[in-house]
Amino acid sequence: MAAKPGIPKGTRDFSPVEMAKRNYIFNTIRDVYHLYGFQQIETPSMEMLSTLMGKYGEEGDKLLFKIQNSGDYFSGITDEELLSRNAVKLASKFCEKGLRYDLTVPFARYVVMHRDEITFPFKRYQIQPVWRADRPQKGRYREFYQCDADVVGSDSLLNEVELMQIVDTVFTRFGIRVCIKINNRKILTGIAEIIGEADKIVDITVAIDKLDKIGLENVNKELAEKGISDEAIAKLQPIILLSGTNAEKLATLKTVLSGSETGLKGVEESEFILNTLQTMGLKNEIELDLTLARGLNYYTGAIFEVKALDVQIGSITGGGRYDNLTGVFGMAGVSGVGISFGADRIFDVLNQLELYPKEAVNGTQLLFINFGEKEAAFSMGILAKARAAGIRAEIFPDAAKMKKQMSYANVKNIPFVAIVGENEMNEGKAMLKNMESGEQQMVTAEELIGVLTK
């Protein structure tokens, strides 16, 4: 007996209905990106490991899916190296390529490789899958789609403002209530400076970014394990637990960070973004959150994260400013800022809240019942006219029992069925049945089109 097939953990198949829902998400995001002048690109699913390694921090490097070299990958490896069972070292010899971890690093590589063809500032968007060797759990998958938008070649904070407007517009169109959280890596750097732990900025940001997941006590424990002094941890408490309005938080930070030029620059940038957005009439809440750190080491300025208010799930959008990412590929001085919508988590949120519009998930609008060769030939003429009018229509391919064909229409949620028998052909019409109400009417091709396009 053949073994039952399966798929890798953290991956999924998608049914036609699920694909209709996913395409609604992608198309909504794509339409908003176009409104703001972004253009689409695509990059390969796999990149050279030299492109990916070292860009996501130590934790990120561990989550890269590595692709084994083809051919004799044992050549050039000694017996001693094999017997050492050093997985990291052996992987570096066996694997030259890896599946992309996100879309931002491949985009930076794209910008460097195509710099002579690009007009700056370059506004690109990209909707493609990414892969992470993470532990699968609710809302977290090993293969998932990201929907990124980035602007490179401009230092202007208006880019940050417009990206937040995009986030607000997308979630307003979806009907999802969200809180847009914003912070700045310069503020976090300033905090590390004033508590006397400037060299531990990465450890501090990685730890406090987990505050909502593991709680303050465990964050403090992790900070201590990283060698941060008790005095510094004590100084950190009132800062990361700062409350009040955005304006009140900024006012407090100006005082707290008065001894840090970098920290004050971060406050100034955050103030500009928040004040400008206040005049734009956003539909969703925006909050300055000092515990937001975004684990990726390449962020250098503003950072963003979006949380759904009515569903318990992780971040559904994130991003930030990265001033030096292209520098690692030999192209210094190009600033960039971007956001990434987590399409798979948005899919789960829309499912839980039942927010999909009916027209977004319905496929076929009209099914012609097949009674035989003559009836099918007559139906095909009307079918062609219906399709030409933009109506999604099909004919049952076999002259099966009526019950089977009507069951097919019910299972596929087809709202209208056209019945063509001898009487209908004699009149040059079709019997149109509304599957929801049960009402039937004899109609010409033109009348049929009128009913379905109304």
PDB file of N, CA and C in Angstrom, residues 87-137:
ATOM      1  N   ALA A  87      27.600  21.066  12.271  1.00  0.00           N
ATOM      2  CA  ALA A  87      26.528  21.336  11.311  1.00  0.00           C
ATOM      3  C   ALA A  87      26.697  22.679  10.604  1.00  0.00           C
ATOM      4  N   VAL A  88      27.074  23.714  11.365  1.00  0.00           N
ATOM      5  CA  VAL A  88      27.205  25.052  10.783  1.00  0.00           C
ATOM      6  C   VAL A  88      28.324  25.074   9.747  1.00  0.00           C
ATOM      7  N   LYS A  89      29.462  24.499  10.118  1.00  0.00           N
ATOM      8  CA  LYS A  89      30.618  24.494   9.217  1.00  0.00           C
ATOM      9  C   LYS A  89      30.337  23.662   7.974  1.00  0.00           C
ATOM     10  N   LEU A  90      29.700  22.490   8.155  1.00  0.00           N
ATOM     11  CA  LEU A  90      29.400  21.628   7.019  1.00  0.00           C
ATOM     12  C   LEU A  90      28.371  22.273   6.087  1.00  0.00           C
ATOM     13  N   ALA A  91      27.386  22.949   6.680  1.00  0.00           N
ATOM     14  CA  ALA A  91      26.368  23.622   5.860  1.00  0.00           C
ATOM     15  C   ALA A  91      27.005  24.676   4.960  1.00  0.00           C
ATOM     16  N   SER A  92      28.011  25.375   5.480  1.00  0.00           N
ATOM     17  CA  SER A  92      28.682  26.411   4.684  1.00  0.00           C
ATOM     18  C   SER A  92      29.425  25.806   3.496  1.00  0.00           C
ATOM     19  N   LYS A  93      29.796  24.504   3.611  1.00  0.00           N
ATOM     20  CA  LYS A  93      30.494  23.823   2.513  1.00  0.00           C
ATOM     21  C   LYS A  93      29.494  23.181   1.546  1.00  0.00           C
ATOM     22  N   PHE A  94      28.389  22.657   2.092  1.00  0.00           N
ATOM     23  CA  PHE A  94      27.394  21.955   1.286  1.00  0.00           C
ATOM     24  C   PHE A  94      26.463  22.903   0.537  1.00  0.00           C
ATOM     25  N   CYS A  95      26.282  24.106   1.077  1.00  0.00           N
ATOM     26  CA  CYS A  95      25.222  24.988   0.581  1.00  0.00           C
ATOM     27  C   CYS A  95      25.771  26.362   0.180  1.00  0.00           C
ATOM     28  N   GLU A  96      25.486  26.753  -1.036  1.00  0.00           N
ATOM     29  CA  GLU A  96      25.852  28.092  -1.513  1.00  0.00           C
ATOM     30  C   GLU A  96      24.637  28.991  -1.640  1.00  0.00           C
ATOM     31  N   LYS A  97      23.442  28.383  -1.648  1.00  0.00           N
ATOM     32  CA  LYS A  97      22.215  29.145  -1.860  1.00  0.00           C
ATOM     33  C   LYS A  97      21.245  28.925  -0.695  1.00  0.00           C
ATOM     34  N   GLY A  98      20.282  29.826  -0.567  1.00  0.00           N
ATOM     35  CA  GLY A  98      19.256  29.693   0.457  1.00  0.00           C
ATOM     36  C   GLY A  98      17.961  30.315  -0.017  1.00  0.00           C
ATOM     37  N   LEU A  99      16.834  29.866   0.571  1.00  0.00           N
ATOM     38  CA  LEU A  99      15.542  30.490   0.262  1.00  0.00           C
ATOM     39  C   LEU A  99      15.481  31.845   0.943  1.00  0.00           C
ATOM     40  N   ARG A 100      14.886  32.810   0.268  1.00  0.00           N
ATOM     41  CA  ARG A 100      14.883  34.172   0.843  1.00  0.00           C
ATOM     42  C   ARG A 100      14.078  34.209   2.143  1.00  0.00           C
ATOM     43  N   TYR A 101      14.591  34.958   3.102  1.00  0.00           N
ATOM     44  CA  TYR A 101      14.028  35.088   4.457  1.00  0.00           C
ATOM     45  C   TYR A 101      13.005  36.223   4.492  1.00  0.00           C
ATOM     46  N   ASP A 102      13.251  37.250   3.685  1.00  0.00           N
ATOM     47  CA  ASP A 102      12.322  38.365   3.547  1.00  0.00           C
ATOM     48  C   ASP A 102      12.486  38.921   2.139  1.00  0.00           C
ATOM     49  N   LEU A 103      11.826  40.027   1.841  1.00  0.00           N
ATOM     50  CA  LEU A 103      11.941  40.635   0.513  1.00  0.00           C
ATOM     51  C   LEU A 103      12.840  41.866   0.509  1.00  0.00           C
ATOM     52  N   THR A 104      13.237  42.345   1.694  1.00  0.00           N
ATOM     53  CA  THR A 104      14.006  43.591   1.777  1.00  0.00           C
ATOM     54  C   THR A 104      15.461  43.397   1.380  1.00  0.00           C
ATOM     55  N   VAL A 105      16.111  42.370   1.905  1.00  0.00           N
ATOM     56  CA  VAL A 105      17.521  42.135   1.557  1.00  0.00           C
ATOM     57  C   VAL A 105      17.665  41.816   0.060  1.00  0.00           C
ATOM     58  N   PRO A 106      16.816  40.923  -0.511  1.00  0.00           N
ATOM     59  CA  PRO A 106      16.890  40.732  -1.964  1.00  0.00           C
ATOM     60  C   PRO A 106      16.640  42.023  -2.749  1.00  0.00           C
ATOM     61  N   PHE A 107      15.776  42.890  -2.213  1.00  0.00           N
ATOM     62  CA  PHE A 107      15.532  44.166  -2.870  1.00  0.00           C
ATOM     63  C   PHE A 107      16.785  45.040  -2.851  1.00  0.00           C
ATOM     64  N   ALA A 108      17.478  45.062  -1.714  1.00  0.00           N
ATOM     65  CA  ALA A 108      18.728  45.833  -1.626  1.00  0.00           C
ATOM     66  C   ALA A 108      19.740  45.313  -2.638  1.00  0.00           C
ATOM     67  N   ARG A 109      19.821  43.984  -2.749  1.00  0.00           N
ATOM     68  CA  ARG A 109      20.713  43.376  -3.740  1.00  0.00           C
ATOM     69  C   ARG A 109      20.291  43.777  -5.155  1.00  0.00           C
ATOM     70  N   TYR A 110      18.985  43.808  -5.408  1.00  0.00           N
ATOM     71  CA  TYR A 110      18.446  44.208  -6.724  1.00  0.00           C
ATOM     72  C   TYR A 110      18.848  45.649  -7.059  1.00  0.00           C
ATOM     73  N   VAL A 111      18.704  46.533  -6.074  1.00  0.00           N
ATOM     74  CA  VAL A 111      19.029  47.950  -6.290  1.00  0.00           C
ATOM     75  C   VAL A 111      20.498  48.106  -6.684  1.00  0.00           C
ATOM     76  N   VAL A 112      21.378  47.386  -5.981  1.00  0.00           N
ATOM     77  CA  VAL A 112      22.814  47.481  -6.269  1.00  0.00           C
ATOM     78  C   VAL A 112      23.127  46.927  -7.666  1.00  0.00           C
ATOM     79  N   MET A 113      22.518  45.807  -8.006  1.00  0.00           N
ATOM     80  CA  MET A 113      22.791  45.184  -9.306  1.00  0.00           C
ATOM     81  C   MET A 113      22.224  45.977 -10.482  1.00  0.00           C
ATOM     82  N   HIS A 114      21.127  46.705 -10.233  1.00  0.00           N
ATOM     83  CA  HIS A 114      20.436  47.420 -11.326  1.00  0.00           C
ATOM     84  C   HIS A 114      20.513  48.934 -11.170  1.00  0.00           C
ATOM     85  N   ARG A 115      21.504  49.400 -10.435  1.00  0.00           N
ATOM     86  CA  ARG A 115      21.572  50.829 -10.111  1.00  0.00           C
ATOM     87  C   ARG A 115      21.568  51.725 -11.346  1.00  0.00           C
ATOM     88  N   ASP A 116      22.150  51.249 -12.464  1.00  0.00           N
ATOM     89  CA  ASP A 116      22.235  52.083 -13.670  1.00  0.00           C
ATOM     90  C   ASP A 116      20.915  52.160 -14.427  1.00  0.00           C
ATOM     91  N   GLU A 117      19.966  51.281 -14.072  1.00  0.00           N
ATOM     92  CA  GLU A 117      18.662  51.280 -14.758  1.00  0.00           C
ATOM     93  C   GLU A 117      17.579  51.966 -13.925  1.00  0.00           C
ATOM     94  N   ILE A 118      17.875  52.245 -12.667  1.00  0.00           N
ATOM     95  CA  ILE A 118      16.855  52.741 -11.734  1.00  0.00           C
ATOM     96  C   ILE A 118      16.867  54.265 -11.664  1.00  0.00           C
ATOM     97  N   THR A 119      15.673  54.854 -11.609  1.00  0.00           N
ATOM     98  CA  THR A 119      15.536  56.287 -11.348  1.00  0.00           C
ATOM     99  C   THR A 119      15.205  56.464  -9.870  1.00  0.00           C
ATOM    100  N   PHE A 120      16.018  57.257  -9.168  1.00  0.00           N
ATOM    101  CA  PHE A 120      15.811  57.469  -7.731  1.00  0.00           C
ATOM    102  C   PHE A 120      15.046  58.768  -7.483  1.00  0.00           C
ATOM    103  N   PRO A 121      14.212  58.860  -6.441  1.00  0.00           N
ATOM    104  CA  PRO A 121      13.881  57.770  -5.515  1.00  0.00           C
ATOM    105  C   PRO A 121      13.102  56.666  -6.227  1.00  0.00           C
ATOM    106  N   PHE A 122      13.410  55.429  -5.856  1.00  0.00           N
ATOM    107  CA  PHE A 122      12.813  54.250  -6.474  1.00  0.00           C
ATOM    108  C   PHE A 122      11.758  53.687  -5.526  1.00  0.00           C
ATOM    109  N   LYS A 123      10.502  53.671  -6.007  1.00  0.00           N
ATOM    110  CA  LYS A 123       9.380  53.181  -5.191  1.00  0.00           C
ATOM    111  C   LYS A 123       8.933  51.841  -5.770  1.00  0.00           C
ATOM    112  N   ARG A 124       9.270  50.769  -5.073  1.00  0.00           N
ATOM    113  CA  ARG A 124       8.911  49.447  -5.587  1.00  0.00           C
ATOM    114  C   ARG A 124       8.020  48.719  -4.600  1.00  0.00           C
ATOM    115  N   TYR A 125       7.167  47.830  -5.160  1.00  0.00           N
ATOM    116  CA  TYR A 125       6.471  46.878  -4.292  1.00  0.00           C
ATOM    117  C   TYR A 125       6.694  45.480  -4.821  1.00  0.00           C
ATOM    118  N   GLN A 126       6.521  44.505  -3.929  1.00  0.00           N
ATOM    119  CA  GLN A 126       6.828  43.117  -4.250  1.00  0.00           C
ATOM    120  C   GLN A 126       5.886  42.226  -3.444  1.00  0.00           C
ATOM    121  N   ILE A 127       5.197  41.300  -4.109  1.00  0.00           N
ATOM    122  CA  ILE A 127       4.282  40.372  -3.428  1.00  0.00           C
ATOM    123  C   ILE A 127       4.726  38.968  -3.795  1.00  0.00           C
ATOM    124  N   GLN A 128       5.479  38.330  -2.884  1.00  0.00           N
ATOM    125  CA  GLN A 128       6.052  37.013  -3.141  1.00  0.00           C
ATOM    126  C   GLN A 128       6.198  36.228  -1.832  1.00  0.00           C
ATOM    127  N   PRO A 129       6.361  34.892  -1.932  1.00  0.00           N
ATOM    128  CA  PRO A 129       6.546  34.093  -0.705  1.00  0.00           C
ATOM    129  C   PRO A 129       7.964  34.202  -0.158  1.00  0.00           C
ATOM    130  N   VAL A 130       8.089  34.014   1.160  1.00  0.00           N
ATOM    131  CA  VAL A 130       9.390  33.943   1.841  1.00  0.00           C
ATOM    132  C   VAL A 130       9.365  32.705   2.742  1.00  0.00           C
ATOM    133  N   TRP A 131      10.544  32.286   3.199  1.00  0.00           N
ATOM    134  CA  TRP A 131      10.648  31.042   3.974  1.00  0.00           C
ATOM    135  C   TRP A 131      11.503  31.253   5.218  1.00  0.00           C
ATOM    136  N   ARG A 132      11.037  30.709   6.336  1.00  0.00           N
ATOM    137  CA  ARG A 132      11.795  30.778   7.590  1.00  0.00           C
ATOM    138  C   ARG A 132      11.699  29.440   8.315  1.00  0.00           C
ATOM    139  N   ALA A 133      12.838  28.925   8.762  1.00  0.00           N
ATOM    140  CA  ALA A 133      12.881  27.632   9.455  1.00  0.00           C
ATOM    141  C   ALA A 133      12.488  27.815  10.912  1.00  0.00           C
ATOM    142  N   ASP A 134      11.290  28.352  11.114  1.00  0.00           N
ATOM    143  CA  ASP A 134      10.784  28.702  12.436  1.00  0.00           C
ATOM    144  C   ASP A 134       9.907  27.558  12.946  1.00  0.00           C
ATOM    145  N   ARG A 135       9.579  27.590  14.238  1.00  0.00           N
ATOM    146  CA  ARG A 135       8.671  26.577  14.790  1.00  0.00           C
ATOM    147  C   ARG A 135       7.243  26.969  14.422  1.00  0.00           C
ATOM    148  N   PRO A 136       6.531  26.132  13.649  1.00  0.00           N
ATOM    149  CA  PRO A 136       5.170  26.497  13.233  1.00  0.00           C
ATOM    150  C   PRO A 136       4.242  26.629  14.433  1.00  0.00           C
ATOM    151  N   GLN A 137       3.383  27.636  14.409  1.00  0.00           N
ATOM    152  CA  GLN A 137       2.375  27.834  15.443  1.00  0.00           C
ATOM    153  C   GLN A 137       1.276  28.699  14.848  1.00  0.00           C
TER     154      GLN A 137
END
